Structure formats: C-alpha cells, structure tokens
PDB file of C-alpha atoms in Angstrom:
ATOM      1  CA  MET U 474       0.129  -0.007   0.009  1.00 37.00           C
ATOM      2  CA  SER U 475       1.372   3.112  -0.589  1.00 39.00           C
ATOM      3  CA  THR U 476       1.956   5.806   2.035  1.00 41.00           C
ATOM      4  CA  HIS U 477       1.029   7.906  -0.642  1.00 44.00           C
ATOM      5  CA  GLU U 478      -2.645   7.116  -0.208  1.00 41.00           C
ATOM      6  CA  HIS U 479      -2.552  10.429   2.543  1.00 44.00           C
ATOM      7  CA  HIS U 480      -3.223  12.584  -0.220  1.00 44.00           C
ATOM      8  CA  ASP U 481      -6.713  10.309  -1.639  1.00 42.00           C
ATOM      9  CA  HIS U 482      -9.720  11.836  -0.133  1.00 43.00           C
ATOM     10  CA  GLY U 483     -12.435  10.568   0.450  1.00 41.00           C
ATOM     11  CA  HIS U 484     -11.688   7.766   4.066  1.00 43.00           C
ATOM     12  CA  SER U 485     -13.114   8.710   6.718  1.00 43.00           C
ATOM     13  CA  PRO U 486     -11.195   9.708  10.621  1.00 44.00           C
ATOM     14  CA  GLY U 487      -9.036   6.918  11.942  1.00 43.00           C
ATOM     15  CA  HIS U 488      -9.949   4.481   9.534  1.00 44.00           C
ATOM     16  CA  SER U 489      -6.575   2.623   9.214  1.00 44.00           C
ATOM     17  CA  HIS U 490      -5.766   2.506   5.883  1.00 45.00           C
ATOM     18  CA  ALA U 491      -2.525   1.544   6.201  1.00 44.00           C
ATOM     19  CA  HIS U 492      -1.115  -1.539   8.412  1.00 44.00           C
ATOM     20  CA  ASP U 493       2.484  -1.573   7.168  1.00 50.00           C
ATOM     21  CA  HIS U 494       5.157  -0.237  10.160  1.00 52.00           C
ATOM     22  CA  THR U 495       6.006   3.025   7.960  1.00 58.00           C
ATOM     23  CA  SER U 496       1.787   4.343   8.571  1.00 69.00           C
ATOM     24  CA  PHE U 497       1.320   7.388  10.744  1.00 68.00           C
ATOM     25  CA  GLN U 498      -2.168   9.048  10.731  1.00 72.00           C
ATOM     26  CA  PRO U 499      -1.661  12.414  11.096  1.00 70.00           C
ATOM     27  CA  ASP U 500      -3.968  14.507  12.937  1.00 68.00           C
ATOM     28  CA  ILE U 501      -4.782  16.973  10.746  1.00 66.00           C
ATOM     29  CA  LYS U 502      -7.778  17.856   8.081  1.00 71.00           C
ATOM     30  CA  GLU U 503      -6.403  16.748   4.490  1.00 81.00           C
ATOM     31  CA  PRO U 504      -4.047  18.849   3.545  1.00 81.00           C
ATOM     32  CA  SER U 505      -5.347  22.072   0.591  1.00 83.00           C
ATOM     33  CA  GLU U 506      -1.876  24.604   1.505  1.00 86.00           C
ATOM     34  CA  ASP U 507       1.302  24.500   0.161  1.00 91.00           C
ATOM     35  CA  TRP U 508       3.110  22.959   3.703  1.00 87.00           C
ATOM     36  CA  GLU U 509       1.127  20.504   4.596  1.00 88.00           C
ATOM     37  CA  PHE U 510       2.111  18.066   1.039  1.00 91.00           C
ATOM     38  CA  LEU U 511       5.561  19.320   1.648  1.00 93.00           C
ATOM     39  CA  GLU U 512       5.518  18.263   5.698  1.00 90.00           C
ATOM     40  CA  ILE U 513       4.279  14.986   4.183  1.00 90.00           C
ATOM     41  CA  ALA U 514       7.145  14.568   1.694  1.00 93.00           C
ATOM     42  CA  LEU U 515       9.169  14.733   4.280  1.00 94.00           C
ATOM     43  CA  ARG U 516       7.926  13.183   5.885  1.00 92.00           C
ATOM     44  CA  GLU U 517       7.204  10.565   4.254  1.00 92.00           C
ATOM     45  CA  LEU U 518      10.954  10.680   2.182  1.00 96.00           C
ATOM     46  CA  LEU U 519      12.840  10.612   6.810  1.00 96.00           C
ATOM     47  CA  ILE U 520      10.893   7.454   7.134  1.00 94.00           C
ATOM     48  CA  ASP U 521      10.960   5.902   3.594  1.00 94.00           C
ATOM     49  CA  LYS U 522      14.779   6.506   4.283  1.00 97.00           C
ATOM     50  CA  GLY U 523      15.262   4.661   7.758  1.00 95.00           C
ATOM     51  CA  VAL U 524      16.629   8.129   9.281  1.00 96.00           C
ATOM     52  CA  ILE U 525      13.156   7.796  11.963  1.00 94.00           C
ATOM     53  CA  THR U 526       9.917   5.478  12.587  1.00 94.00           C
ATOM     54  CA  ALA U 527       6.765   6.676  12.423  1.00 92.00           C
ATOM     55  CA  ARG U 528       7.058   4.714  16.433  1.00 93.00           C
ATOM     56  CA  GLU U 529       9.365   8.642  16.419  1.00 94.00           C
ATOM     57  CA  ILE U 530       6.733  10.537  14.915  1.00 92.00           C
ATOM     58  CA  GLN U 531       3.643   9.684  17.452  1.00 91.00           C
ATOM     59  CA  ASP U 532       5.445   9.000  20.122  1.00 93.00           C
ATOM     60  CA  GLN U 533       6.928  12.575  20.214  1.00 91.00           C
ATOM     61  CA  ILE U 534       3.523  14.419  20.158  1.00 90.00           C
ATOM     62  CA  GLU U 535       2.211  11.691  22.487  1.00 92.00           C
ATOM     63  CA  THR U 536       5.074  12.804  25.070  1.00 92.00           C
ATOM     64  CA  TRP U 537       3.981  16.349  23.991  1.00 92.00           C
ATOM     65  CA  GLU U 538      -0.261  16.684  24.531  1.00 91.00           C
ATOM     66  CA  LYS U 539       1.381  15.151  27.899  1.00 94.00           C
ATOM     67  CA  LYS U 540       1.955  18.652  29.125  1.00 94.00           C
ATOM     68  CA  SER U 541       0.115  21.247  29.792  1.00 96.00           C
ATOM     69  CA  PRO U 542      -0.672  24.833  31.503  1.00 97.00           C
ATOM     70  CA  GLU U 543      -0.827  23.346  35.191  1.00 97.00           C
ATOM     71  CA  GLY U 544       2.710  22.363  34.369  1.00 97.00           C
ATOM     72  CA  GLY U 545       3.339  26.441  34.577  1.00 98.00           C
ATOM     73  CA  ALA U 546       0.383  26.825  36.959  1.00 98.00           C
ATOM     74  CA  ARG U 547       2.385  25.156  39.853  1.00 98.00           C
ATOM     75  CA  VAL U 548       5.403  27.742  38.693  1.00 98.00           C
ATOM     76  CA  ILE U 549       3.402  30.677  38.898  1.00 98.00           C
ATOM     77  CA  ALA U 550       2.311  28.782  42.089  1.00 98.00           C
ATOM     78  CA  LYS U 551       5.825  28.871  43.393  1.00 98.00           C
ATOM     79  CA  ALA U 552       6.341  31.712  42.542  1.00 98.00           C
ATOM     80  CA  TRP U 553       4.217  33.455  44.370  1.00 98.00           C
ATOM     81  CA  THR U 554       4.578  32.299  47.527  1.00 97.00           C
ATOM     82  CA  ASP U 555       8.625  32.417  47.443  1.00 98.00           C
ATOM     83  CA  ASP U 556       9.867  34.939  47.136  1.00 97.00           C
ATOM     84  CA  ASP U 557      13.753  33.570  46.516  1.00 98.00           C
ATOM     85  CA  PHE U 558      12.116  31.207  43.897  1.00 98.00           C
ATOM     86  CA  ARG U 559      10.046  34.980  42.004  1.00 98.00           C
ATOM     87  CA  ARG U 560      13.978  35.783  42.293  1.00 98.00           C
ATOM     88  CA  ARG U 561      15.213  33.365  40.487  1.00 98.00           C
ATOM     89  CA  LEU U 562      12.391  32.388  38.198  1.00 98.00           C
ATOM     90  CA  LEU U 563      13.180  36.712  37.076  1.00 98.00           C
ATOM     91  CA  GLU U 564      16.903  35.830  37.270  1.00 97.00           C
ATOM     92  CA  ASP U 565      16.978  32.937  34.659  1.00 97.00           C
ATOM     93  CA  GLY U 566      14.039  31.065  34.057  1.00 97.00           C
ATOM     94  CA  ASN U 567      15.802  27.872  32.647  1.00 97.00           C
ATOM     95  CA  ALA U 568      17.626  27.248  36.462  1.00 97.00           C
ATOM     96  CA  ALA U 569      15.300  28.453  38.674  1.00 98.00           C
ATOM     97  CA  VAL U 570      11.805  25.522  36.340  1.00 98.00           C
ATOM     98  CA  ALA U 571      14.796  22.751  36.998  1.00 97.00           C
ATOM     99  CA  GLU U 572      14.041  23.523  40.356  1.00 97.00           C
ATOM    100  CA  MET U 573      10.467  22.005  39.757  1.00 97.00           C
ATOM    101  CA  GLY U 574      12.332  19.096  36.822  1.00 96.00           C
ATOM    102  CA  PHE U 575      10.568  20.849  33.661  1.00 96.00           C
ATOM    103  CA  GLU U 576      13.840  20.352  31.032  1.00 92.00           C
ATOM    104  CA  ILE U 577      13.527  23.294  29.101  1.00 90.00           C
ATOM    105  CA  GLU U 578      16.830  22.612  26.406  1.00 82.00           C
ATOM    106  CA  ALA U 579      18.520  24.404  24.126  1.00 80.00           C
ATOM    107  CA  LEU U 580      16.466  28.097  24.746  1.00 91.00           C
ATOM    108  CA  LYS U 581      16.077  30.776  27.066  1.00 95.00           C
ATOM    109  CA  LEU U 582      13.716  30.498  29.483  1.00 97.00           C
ATOM    110  CA  VAL U 583      12.092  34.294  30.414  1.00 98.00           C
ATOM    111  CA  ALA U 584       9.739  34.870  33.048  1.00 98.00           C
ATOM    112  CA  LEU U 585       7.777  39.164  33.164  1.00 98.00           C
ATOM    113  CA  GLU U 586       6.138  39.865  35.889  1.00 98.00           C
ATOM    114  CA  ASN U 587       3.541  41.353  35.671  1.00 98.00           C
ATOM    115  CA  THR U 588       2.109  44.312  37.873  1.00 98.00           C
ATOM    116  CA  ASP U 589      -0.456  46.876  38.480  1.00 96.00           C
ATOM    117  CA  THR U 590       1.656  49.662  36.264  1.00 98.00           C
ATOM    118  CA  LEU U 591       2.791  46.872  33.668  1.00 98.00           C
ATOM    119  CA  HIS U 592       1.381  43.922  31.577  1.00 98.00           C
ATOM    120  CA  HIS U 593       2.685  41.826  29.563  1.00 98.00           C
ATOM    121  CA  MET U 594       1.194  40.231  26.196  1.00 98.00           C
ATOM    122  CA  VAL U 595       2.632  37.328  25.161  1.00 98.00           C
ATOM    123  CA  VAL U 596       2.724  37.218  20.760  1.00 98.00           C
ATOM    124  CA  CYS U 597       4.582  35.298  18.109  1.00 96.00           C
ATOM    125  CA  THR U 598       4.543  37.393  15.216  1.00 96.00           C
ATOM    126  CA  LEU U 599       6.881  35.585  13.049  1.00 93.00           C
ATOM    127  CA  CYS U 600       5.573  31.919  13.474  1.00 89.00           C
ATOM    128  CA  SER U 601       3.783  30.225  16.487  1.00 89.00           C
ATOM    129  CA  CYS U 602       6.981  30.046  19.407  1.00 92.00           C
ATOM    130  CA  TYR U 603       5.869  29.212  22.180  1.00 95.00           C
ATOM    131  CA  PRO U 604       7.006  27.678  26.027  1.00 95.00           C
ATOM    132  CA  ARG U 605       5.729  23.854  25.243  1.00 94.00           C
ATOM    133  CA  PRO U 606       7.241  23.234  28.799  1.00 95.00           C
ATOM    134  CA  LEU U 607       5.694  24.777  30.992  1.00 97.00           C
ATOM    135  CA  LEU U 608       1.631  25.456  28.696  1.00 97.00           C
ATOM    136  CA  GLY U 609       1.422  22.104  26.444  1.00 95.00           C
ATOM    137  CA  VAL U 610       0.445  23.220  22.828  1.00 94.00           C
ATOM    138  CA  PRO U 611      -0.060  26.300  22.401  1.00 95.00           C
ATOM    139  CA  PRO U 612      -4.062  26.695  21.156  1.00 95.00           C
ATOM    140  CA  LEU U 613      -5.741  27.000  17.744  1.00 94.00           C
ATOM    141  CA  TRP U 614      -4.889  31.454  17.904  1.00 96.00           C
ATOM    142  CA  TYR U 615      -1.709  31.936  19.445  1.00 97.00           C
ATOM    143  CA  LYS U 616      -0.566  30.220  15.710  1.00 95.00           C
ATOM    144  CA  SER U 617      -3.477  32.276  14.048  1.00 95.00           C
ATOM    145  CA  ARG U 618      -2.650  35.240  12.135  1.00 95.00           C
ATOM    146  CA  GLU U 619      -4.800  37.023  12.894  1.00 97.00           C
ATOM    147  CA  TYR U 620      -3.863  36.706  17.132  1.00 97.00           C
ATOM    148  CA  ARG U 621      -0.106  37.177  15.179  1.00 97.00           C
ATOM    149  CA  SER U 622      -1.523  40.128  12.979  1.00 97.00           C
ATOM    150  CA  ARG U 623      -3.304  42.107  15.700  1.00 98.00           C
ATOM    151  CA  ALA U 624      -1.467  41.612  18.869  1.00 98.00           C
ATOM    152  CA  VAL U 625       1.430  44.079  17.851  1.00 98.00           C
ATOM    153  CA  ARG U 626      -1.184  46.887  16.260  1.00 98.00           C
ATOM    154  CA  GLU U 627      -4.031  46.962  18.130  1.00 98.00           C
ATOM    155  CA  PRO U 628      -3.166  44.990  21.937  1.00 98.00           C
ATOM    156  CA  ARG U 629      -5.724  46.788  23.862  1.00 98.00           C
ATOM    157  CA  ALA U 630      -9.021  45.488  21.643  1.00 98.00           C
ATOM    158  CA  VAL U 631      -7.416  41.854  22.074  1.00 98.00           C
ATOM    159  CA  LEU U 632      -7.087  42.310  24.988  1.00 98.00           C
ATOM    160  CA  ARG U 633     -11.358  42.998  26.040  1.00 97.00           C
ATOM    161  CA  GLU U 634     -12.284  40.190  23.422  1.00 97.00           C
ATOM    162  CA  PHE U 635     -10.416  38.233  26.183  1.00 96.00           C
ATOM    163  CA  GLY U 636     -12.334  40.032  28.668  1.00 96.00           C
ATOM    164  CA  THR U 637      -9.428  42.024  29.406  1.00 97.00           C
ATOM    165  CA  ASP U 638      -9.752  45.747  30.295  1.00 96.00           C
ATOM    166  CA  LEU U 639      -6.468  47.589  31.695  1.00 97.00           C
ATOM    167  CA  PRO U 640      -6.180  50.850  32.831  1.00 97.00           C
ATOM    168  CA  GLU U 641      -4.278  52.819  30.735  1.00 96.00           C
ATOM    169  CA  THR U 642      -2.487  54.041  33.273  1.00 96.00           C
ATOM    170  CA  THR U 643      -0.738  49.695  33.243  1.00 98.00           C
ATOM    171  CA  GLU U 644       1.701  50.106  30.040  1.00 98.00           C
ATOM    172  CA  VAL U 645       1.271  46.621  27.887  1.00 98.00           C
ATOM    173  CA  ARG U 646       3.914  45.943  26.507  1.00 98.00           C
ATOM    174  CA  VAL U 647       3.660  43.287  23.765  1.00 98.00           C
ATOM    175  CA  VAL U 648       6.503  41.178  23.861  1.00 98.00           C
ATOM    176  CA  ASP U 649       7.230  39.427  20.636  1.00 97.00           C
ATOM    177  CA  SER U 650       9.486  36.123  20.734  1.00 95.00           C
ATOM    178  CA  THR U 651      11.746  36.442  17.577  1.00 91.00           C
ATOM    179  CA  ALA U 652      14.186  34.555  18.168  1.00 88.00           C
ATOM    180  CA  ASP U 653      15.304  32.448  21.026  1.00 91.00           C
ATOM    181  CA  CYS U 654      13.740  33.097  24.299  1.00 95.00           C
ATOM    182  CA  ARG U 655      11.242  31.893  25.162  1.00 96.00           C
ATOM    183  CA  TYR U 656       7.847  33.679  27.517  1.00 98.00           C
ATOM    184  CA  LEU U 657       6.054  32.930  30.308  1.00 98.00           C
ATOM    185  CA  VAL U 658       4.228  35.488  31.900  1.00 98.00           C
ATOM    186  CA  ILE U 659       4.154  35.555  35.925  1.00 98.00           C
ATOM    187  CA  PRO U 660       0.703  37.262  36.755  1.00 98.00           C
ATOM    188  CA  ARG U 661      -1.031  39.670  38.963  1.00 98.00           C
ATOM    189  CA  ARG U 662      -1.322  37.566  42.210  1.00 98.00           C
ATOM    190  CA  PRO U 663      -5.533  37.598  42.751  1.00 97.00           C
ATOM    191  CA  GLU U 664      -6.137  39.943  45.474  1.00 95.00           C
ATOM    192  CA  GLY U 665      -7.459  38.039  48.651  1.00 95.00           C
ATOM    193  CA  SER U 666      -5.486  34.724  48.146  1.00 96.00           C
ATOM    194  CA  GLU U 667      -3.289  35.366  51.339  1.00 94.00           C
ATOM    195  CA  GLY U 668      -3.097  32.724  53.392  1.00 93.00           C
ATOM    196  CA  MET U 669      -3.575  30.251  49.971  1.00 96.00           C
ATOM    197  CA  SER U 670      -1.806  26.848  50.311  1.00 96.00           C
ATOM    198  CA  GLU U 671       0.261  26.356  46.059  1.00 96.00           C
ATOM    199  CA  ALA U 672      -1.879  23.793  44.897  1.00 97.00           C
ATOM    200  CA  GLU U 673      -5.381  26.054  46.200  1.00 97.00           C
ATOM    201  CA  LEU U 674      -3.385  29.018  44.080  1.00 98.00           C
ATOM    202  CA  ALA U 675      -2.193  26.768  40.738  1.00 98.00           C
ATOM    203  CA  ALA U 676      -5.845  26.311  40.027  1.00 97.00           C
ATOM    204  CA  LEU U 677      -6.288  30.719  39.717  1.00 97.00           C
ATOM    205  CA  VAL U 678      -3.560  30.067  37.006  1.00 98.00           C
ATOM    206  CA  SER U 679      -5.598  29.724  33.850  1.00 97.00           C
ATOM    207  CA  ARG U 680      -2.826  29.340  30.351  1.00 98.00           C
ATOM    208  CA  ASP U 681      -3.979  32.165  29.360  1.00 98.00           C
ATOM    209  CA  SER U 682      -2.358  34.595  32.098  1.00 98.00           C
ATOM    210  CA  MET U 683       0.302  33.425  31.517  1.00 98.00           C
ATOM    211  CA  ILE U 684       0.272  34.223  28.004  1.00 98.00           C
ATOM    212  CA  GLY U 685      -0.605  37.728  29.464  1.00 98.00           C
ATOM    213  CA  THR U 686      -3.985  37.421  26.703  1.00 98.00           C
ATOM    214  CA  ALA U 687      -5.683  37.072  30.351  1.00 97.00           C
ATOM    215  CA  THR U 688      -5.302  38.223  34.150  1.00 97.00           C
ATOM    216  CA  ALA U 689      -5.592  35.686  36.761  1.00 97.00           C
ATOM    217  CA  PHE U 690      -8.792  34.064  38.332  1.00 96.00           C
ATOM    218  CA  ALA U 691      -9.900  36.497  40.809  1.00 93.00           C
ATOM    219  CA  LEU U 692     -11.564  35.351  43.671  1.00 91.00           C
ATOM    220  CA  ASP U 693     -14.946  36.102  45.239  1.00 77.00           C
ATOM    221  CA  GLY U 694     -15.914  37.633  48.855  1.00 63.00           C
ATOM    222  CA  ALA U 695     -16.038  33.742  49.551  1.00 57.00           C
ATOM    223  CA  GLY U 696     -12.774  32.591  48.754  1.00 56.00           C
ATOM    224  CA  ARG U 697     -13.805  31.282  45.333  1.00 58.00           C
ATOM    225  CA  SER U 698     -12.624  31.585  41.485  1.00 62.00           C
ATOM    226  CA  GLY U 699     -14.570  33.005  39.128  1.00 53.00           C
TER     227      GLY U 699
ATOM    228  CA  MET J 979      30.324  41.670  28.805  1.00 71.00           C
ATOM    229  CA  THR J 980      26.621  42.359  26.369  1.00 84.00           C
ATOM    230  CA  GLY J 981      28.736  42.538  22.684  1.00 91.00           C
ATOM    231  CA  PRO J 982      28.215  46.352  21.321  1.00 95.00           C
ATOM    232  CA  PHE J 983      25.185  47.629  22.666  1.00 97.00           C
ATOM    233  CA  GLN J 984      24.613  48.823  26.373  1.00 97.00           C
ATOM    234  CA  ILE J 985      21.371  48.729  27.965  1.00 97.00           C
ATOM    235  CA  GLY J 986      19.533  51.507  27.547  1.00 97.00           C
ATOM    236  CA  ALA J 987      21.202  52.675  24.029  1.00 98.00           C
ATOM    237  CA  LYS J 988      19.105  53.859  21.151  1.00 98.00           C
ATOM    238  CA  VAL J 989      18.732  51.648  18.249  1.00 98.00           C
ATOM    239  CA  ARG J 990      17.559  51.724  15.324  1.00 98.00           C
ATOM    240  CA  VAL J 991      16.221  48.201  12.796  1.00 97.00           C
ATOM    241  CA  SER J 992      18.240  47.885  10.182  1.00 96.00           C
ATOM    242  CA  GLN J 993      15.744  48.630   7.101  1.00 92.00           C
ATOM    243  CA  GLY J 994      17.055  45.724   5.080  1.00 82.00           C
ATOM    244  CA  LEU J 995      15.000  42.800   2.979  1.00 83.00           C
ATOM    245  CA  PRO J 996      17.113  39.832   2.586  1.00 84.00           C
ATOM    246  CA  PRO J 997      16.158  36.959   0.592  1.00 84.00           C
ATOM    247  CA  GLY J 998      15.661  33.976   3.300  1.00 85.00           C
ATOM    248  CA  HIS J 999      15.277  32.556   7.249  1.00 87.00           C
ATOM    249  CA  VAL J1000      15.191  35.942   9.394  1.00 90.00           C
ATOM    250  CA  ARG J1001      14.201  36.513  12.760  1.00 92.00           C
ATOM    251  CA  THR J1002      13.206  40.090  12.638  1.00 94.00           C
ATOM    252  CA  PRO J1003      10.210  41.466  11.866  1.00 95.00           C
ATOM    253  CA  GLN J1004       8.823  43.703   9.671  1.00 94.00           C
ATOM    254  CA  PHE J1005       7.063  45.777  11.034  1.00 95.00           C
ATOM    255  CA  LEU J1006       9.908  46.384  12.554  1.00 96.00           C
ATOM    256  CA  ARG J1007      11.927  47.870  10.172  1.00 95.00           C
ATOM    257  CA  GLY J1008      13.221  51.520  10.048  1.00 96.00           C
ATOM    258  CA  ARG J1009      11.788  51.849  14.039  1.00 97.00           C
ATOM    259  CA  GLU J1010      13.531  53.445  16.750  1.00 97.00           C
ATOM    260  CA  GLY J1011      13.722  51.615  20.132  1.00 98.00           C
ATOM    261  CA  GLU J1012      15.892  51.487  23.326  1.00 98.00           C
ATOM    262  CA  VAL J1013      17.546  48.168  24.244  1.00 98.00           C
ATOM    263  CA  ILE J1014      16.450  47.506  27.391  1.00 98.00           C
ATOM    264  CA  ARG J1015      18.270  43.459  27.622  1.00 97.00           C
ATOM    265  CA  HIS J1016      20.569  41.905  27.114  1.00 97.00           C
ATOM    266  CA  PHE J1017      19.907  37.837  26.812  1.00 96.00           C
ATOM    267  CA  GLY J1018      23.839  36.008  25.810  1.00 94.00           C
ATOM    268  CA  ASP J1019      25.401  35.129  23.026  1.00 94.00           C
ATOM    269  CA  PHE J1020      23.280  32.785  20.296  1.00 94.00           C
ATOM    270  CA  PRO J1021      24.038  31.126  17.032  1.00 94.00           C
ATOM    271  CA  ASN J1022      22.680  32.892  14.265  1.00 93.00           C
ATOM    272  CA  PRO J1023      19.783  31.477  12.779  1.00 91.00           C
ATOM    273  CA  GLU J1024      19.312  33.480   9.546  1.00 91.00           C
ATOM    274  CA  ARG J1025      22.873  30.685   8.966  1.00 91.00           C
ATOM    275  CA  LEU J1026      21.428  27.696  11.302  1.00 91.00           C
ATOM    276  CA  ALA J1027      18.442  27.841   9.012  1.00 90.00           C
ATOM    277  CA  TYR J1028      20.017  26.294   6.010  1.00 91.00           C
ATOM    278  CA  GLY J1029      22.418  24.320   7.766  1.00 91.00           C
ATOM    279  CA  LEU J1030      25.592  25.577   8.585  1.00 93.00           C
ATOM    280  CA  SER J1031      27.125  26.242  12.134  1.00 93.00           C
ATOM    281  CA  GLY J1032      25.443  30.351  12.682  1.00 93.00           C
ATOM    282  CA  LEU J1033      28.892  30.676  13.680  1.00 95.00           C
ATOM    283  CA  PRO J1034      30.027  33.526  15.081  1.00 95.00           C
ATOM    284  CA  LYS J1035      27.486  33.534  17.683  1.00 95.00           C
ATOM    285  CA  LEU J1036      25.716  37.306  17.571  1.00 96.00           C
ATOM    286  CA  HIS J1037      23.959  39.282  21.340  1.00 97.00           C
ATOM    287  CA  LEU J1038      21.276  39.026  21.398  1.00 97.00           C
ATOM    288  CA  TYR J1039      18.976  42.411  23.086  1.00 97.00           C
ATOM    289  CA  GLN J1040      15.143  42.722  24.132  1.00 98.00           C
ATOM    290  CA  VAL J1041      14.492  45.892  22.502  1.00 98.00           C
ATOM    291  CA  LEU J1042      11.420  48.224  23.306  1.00 98.00           C
ATOM    292  CA  PHE J1043       9.705  50.061  20.498  1.00 98.00           C
ATOM    293  CA  THR J1044       6.588  53.002  21.701  1.00 98.00           C
ATOM    294  CA  MET J1045       3.340  51.762  19.692  1.00 98.00           C
ATOM    295  CA  ASP J1046       2.936  55.437  18.544  1.00 96.00           C
ATOM    296  CA  GLN J1047       6.361  55.807  16.909  1.00 95.00           C
ATOM    297  CA  THR J1048       5.919  51.685  15.364  1.00 96.00           C
ATOM    298  CA  TRP J1049       1.673  52.532  14.291  1.00 97.00           C
ATOM    299  CA  GLU J1050       1.509  56.535  14.229  1.00 95.00           C
ATOM    300  CA  GLY J1051      -1.655  56.001  15.608  1.00 94.00           C
ATOM    301  CA  ASP J1052      -2.977  53.192  13.162  1.00 96.00           C
ATOM    302  CA  GLY J1053      -3.347  50.772  15.827  1.00 96.00           C
ATOM    303  CA  ALA J1054      -5.520  50.294  19.521  1.00 97.00           C
ATOM    304  CA  TYR J1055      -3.705  51.081  22.095  1.00 98.00           C
ATOM    305  CA  ALA J1056      -2.759  53.629  24.903  1.00 97.00           C
ATOM    306  CA  PRO J1057       0.080  56.511  25.291  1.00 96.00           C
ATOM    307  CA  GLY J1058       1.953  54.394  27.666  1.00 97.00           C
ATOM    308  CA  ASP J1059       1.685  50.923  24.815  1.00 98.00           C
ATOM    309  CA  THR J1060       4.814  49.666  23.474  1.00 98.00           C
ATOM    310  CA  VAL J1061       6.784  45.982  21.326  1.00 98.00           C
ATOM    311  CA  ALA J1062       9.501  44.881  22.815  1.00 98.00           C
ATOM    312  CA  ALA J1063      11.403  42.582  20.397  1.00 98.00           C
ATOM    313  CA  ASP J1064      14.238  40.205  20.468  1.00 97.00           C
ATOM    314  CA  ILE J1065      17.027  41.202  17.785  1.00 97.00           C
ATOM    315  CA  TYR J1066      20.120  40.510  16.832  1.00 96.00           C
ATOM    316  CA  GLU J1067      23.333  42.112  17.469  1.00 97.00           C
ATOM    317  CA  THR J1068      23.963  42.454  13.168  1.00 95.00           C
ATOM    318  CA  TRP J1069      20.040  43.994  13.257  1.00 96.00           C
ATOM    319  CA  LEU J1070      21.072  46.712  15.266  1.00 97.00           C
ATOM    320  CA  GLU J1071      22.154  50.129  13.629  1.00 97.00           C
ATOM    321  CA  PRO J1072      23.302  53.395  16.980  1.00 97.00           C
ATOM    322  CA  LEU J1073      21.928  55.978  16.940  1.00 94.00           C
TER     323      LEU J1073
END
C-alpha cells in the first residue's frame, strides 16, 4: 500500500488505511496548502529512508500532548508564595524551573512579572514560539494569523476580546517572541488569596494568564475563583 | 559582557530586506527603540536555517519600541503602550 494514499480524499477519520510499519495517521484535516504537502512528503521520505520511524513521530506527539498549562501554573503558584524562588525565576528561568523538574532544552526561558503598572502579553509574530514544556501545545488562536498580526497593533482591542480591560495607566507591553527566548508571564496574584496553599493558588492560574491575554482568576468575597 | 550595545542604548532596526530565514519582524524594520535587556549570545539563525553552524554567535537584545512610533496612531493602544522584540546585534544600528 502506497503511503501516498494520505493525499487521497474520502476516507473517514480514524480509518487505518496503512498497516505496515511506516504508517502514521496525522491529526490534521485533508491537506490543501503547499506547506502541508511539503510536510507530508518530507515525513514520508524520512520514514522510507529509515532516518526516523513512524513510531518515533507518534511518541513525540504524545510526549508533547501530555504537557499542559498545569505545569506552568505550579511554577507561578510557587513564585507567588516564595520570594526567593520568584527572584531566581526572573533571573534565570531555566535554572529555576529545573528545580521543579522542568527541562527547557536549548531555549532561554524568560519570566515576565506583571504589576499594577506593567502588563505583559506574549505573541510570536513570525511563527508560534511558545513555552511548550510549561504550557503544553499552544491554542490554535495563538498560532492564527489574526492573533499574530493584531496583538502587536491593537493589543487593547485583543485584550478586551479576552475579557481583559486594563486601565490606561497600566503599560501594555506586547512581547514578540522572535528569537531564542520563550516567555512565561507571571500574572498578578489575585487580591484575597493570602493564606491560600500553592495547590489552591495554582488553580487560579489560567493558561491565558501566563500568555498575558488574561489575568489570573479573581476571587469573590467568599474566596471562590470566578 | 553585553556585546556592542549597552542597556539603555538607543538603536534603529535595519531596513534591510534580505532573502531567506530572518527573525526580525517586518513591522519593526527602520523603527527606533531602546535596548532593555541583553540575553547573551546565540548561533545566528539566518545561518542555522541552512544547516550551517551559525558561528560566530551573535548577541541578542530585547529592544523596546513605543506603539505610537511603531504604528503612528493606526492601532488600538494606550499612549504608554509598548512592544518589545528580540533582535540580533547585526540588525541594530546605534543612534
């Protein structure tokens, strides 16, 4: 069976049409863009020539899919409760998160602390750079042309669409992740969260608050997050 | 060791339009900003992309631009809002 059947239309999702060891079922829709065909051609060549196996590709996908924003939220909760850790995180992100078991190979992890006068919001206008070891696979909107082009030009409009309305006295600093750094936003710790445990605090840290399109969940008077 | 630019240095991003893999966003070409951070030195991505070593390494800076200078009023931002980008030394000219 030819591996080029990936290009055919009409088979149902999940249909296993290839049964040999080179088989690989991508998660994407039927390809239509040039770059999608290029990816398929390159992947099939690498598998056919024995450079990598389909199993290795699948294993990598599953490894990354196991990572989630819960990792980042644990880091933020620790930074909120431990001043020394927060200082280390701001000074050398890679070393600080390594203390918690997170490996960030090759790239420089940079933590950005939000305050009442400075709010960071992260984008990668060139592609989709994202601190995956801490936040998992990025949301589709983060990779969209719309977010990538609008975040740097109309950040206040984008923030409002995420339900984030900041006073003009707060500088919105859009941080374009253009090179070797990966950015993690430390959102402001919600008022009324004094005395909460790290685990309770981590539940207040949304994925979007670590990208900077949102703030951490606020607490109502009864201490519930809303 | 912070390379050719000090923190606080005023710089302009080159206008160049070289072919190939480039990590300097188009919307910042020709814009003036301020170096706010030095990240160290990294292999040159414009060479790494073609299987070369990327050596010698280049200094990488975080440069801060005002939204207003970048978009000249044509955007949705507050007067004090900014955009920061990571730019390699070869793209920066001193002012």
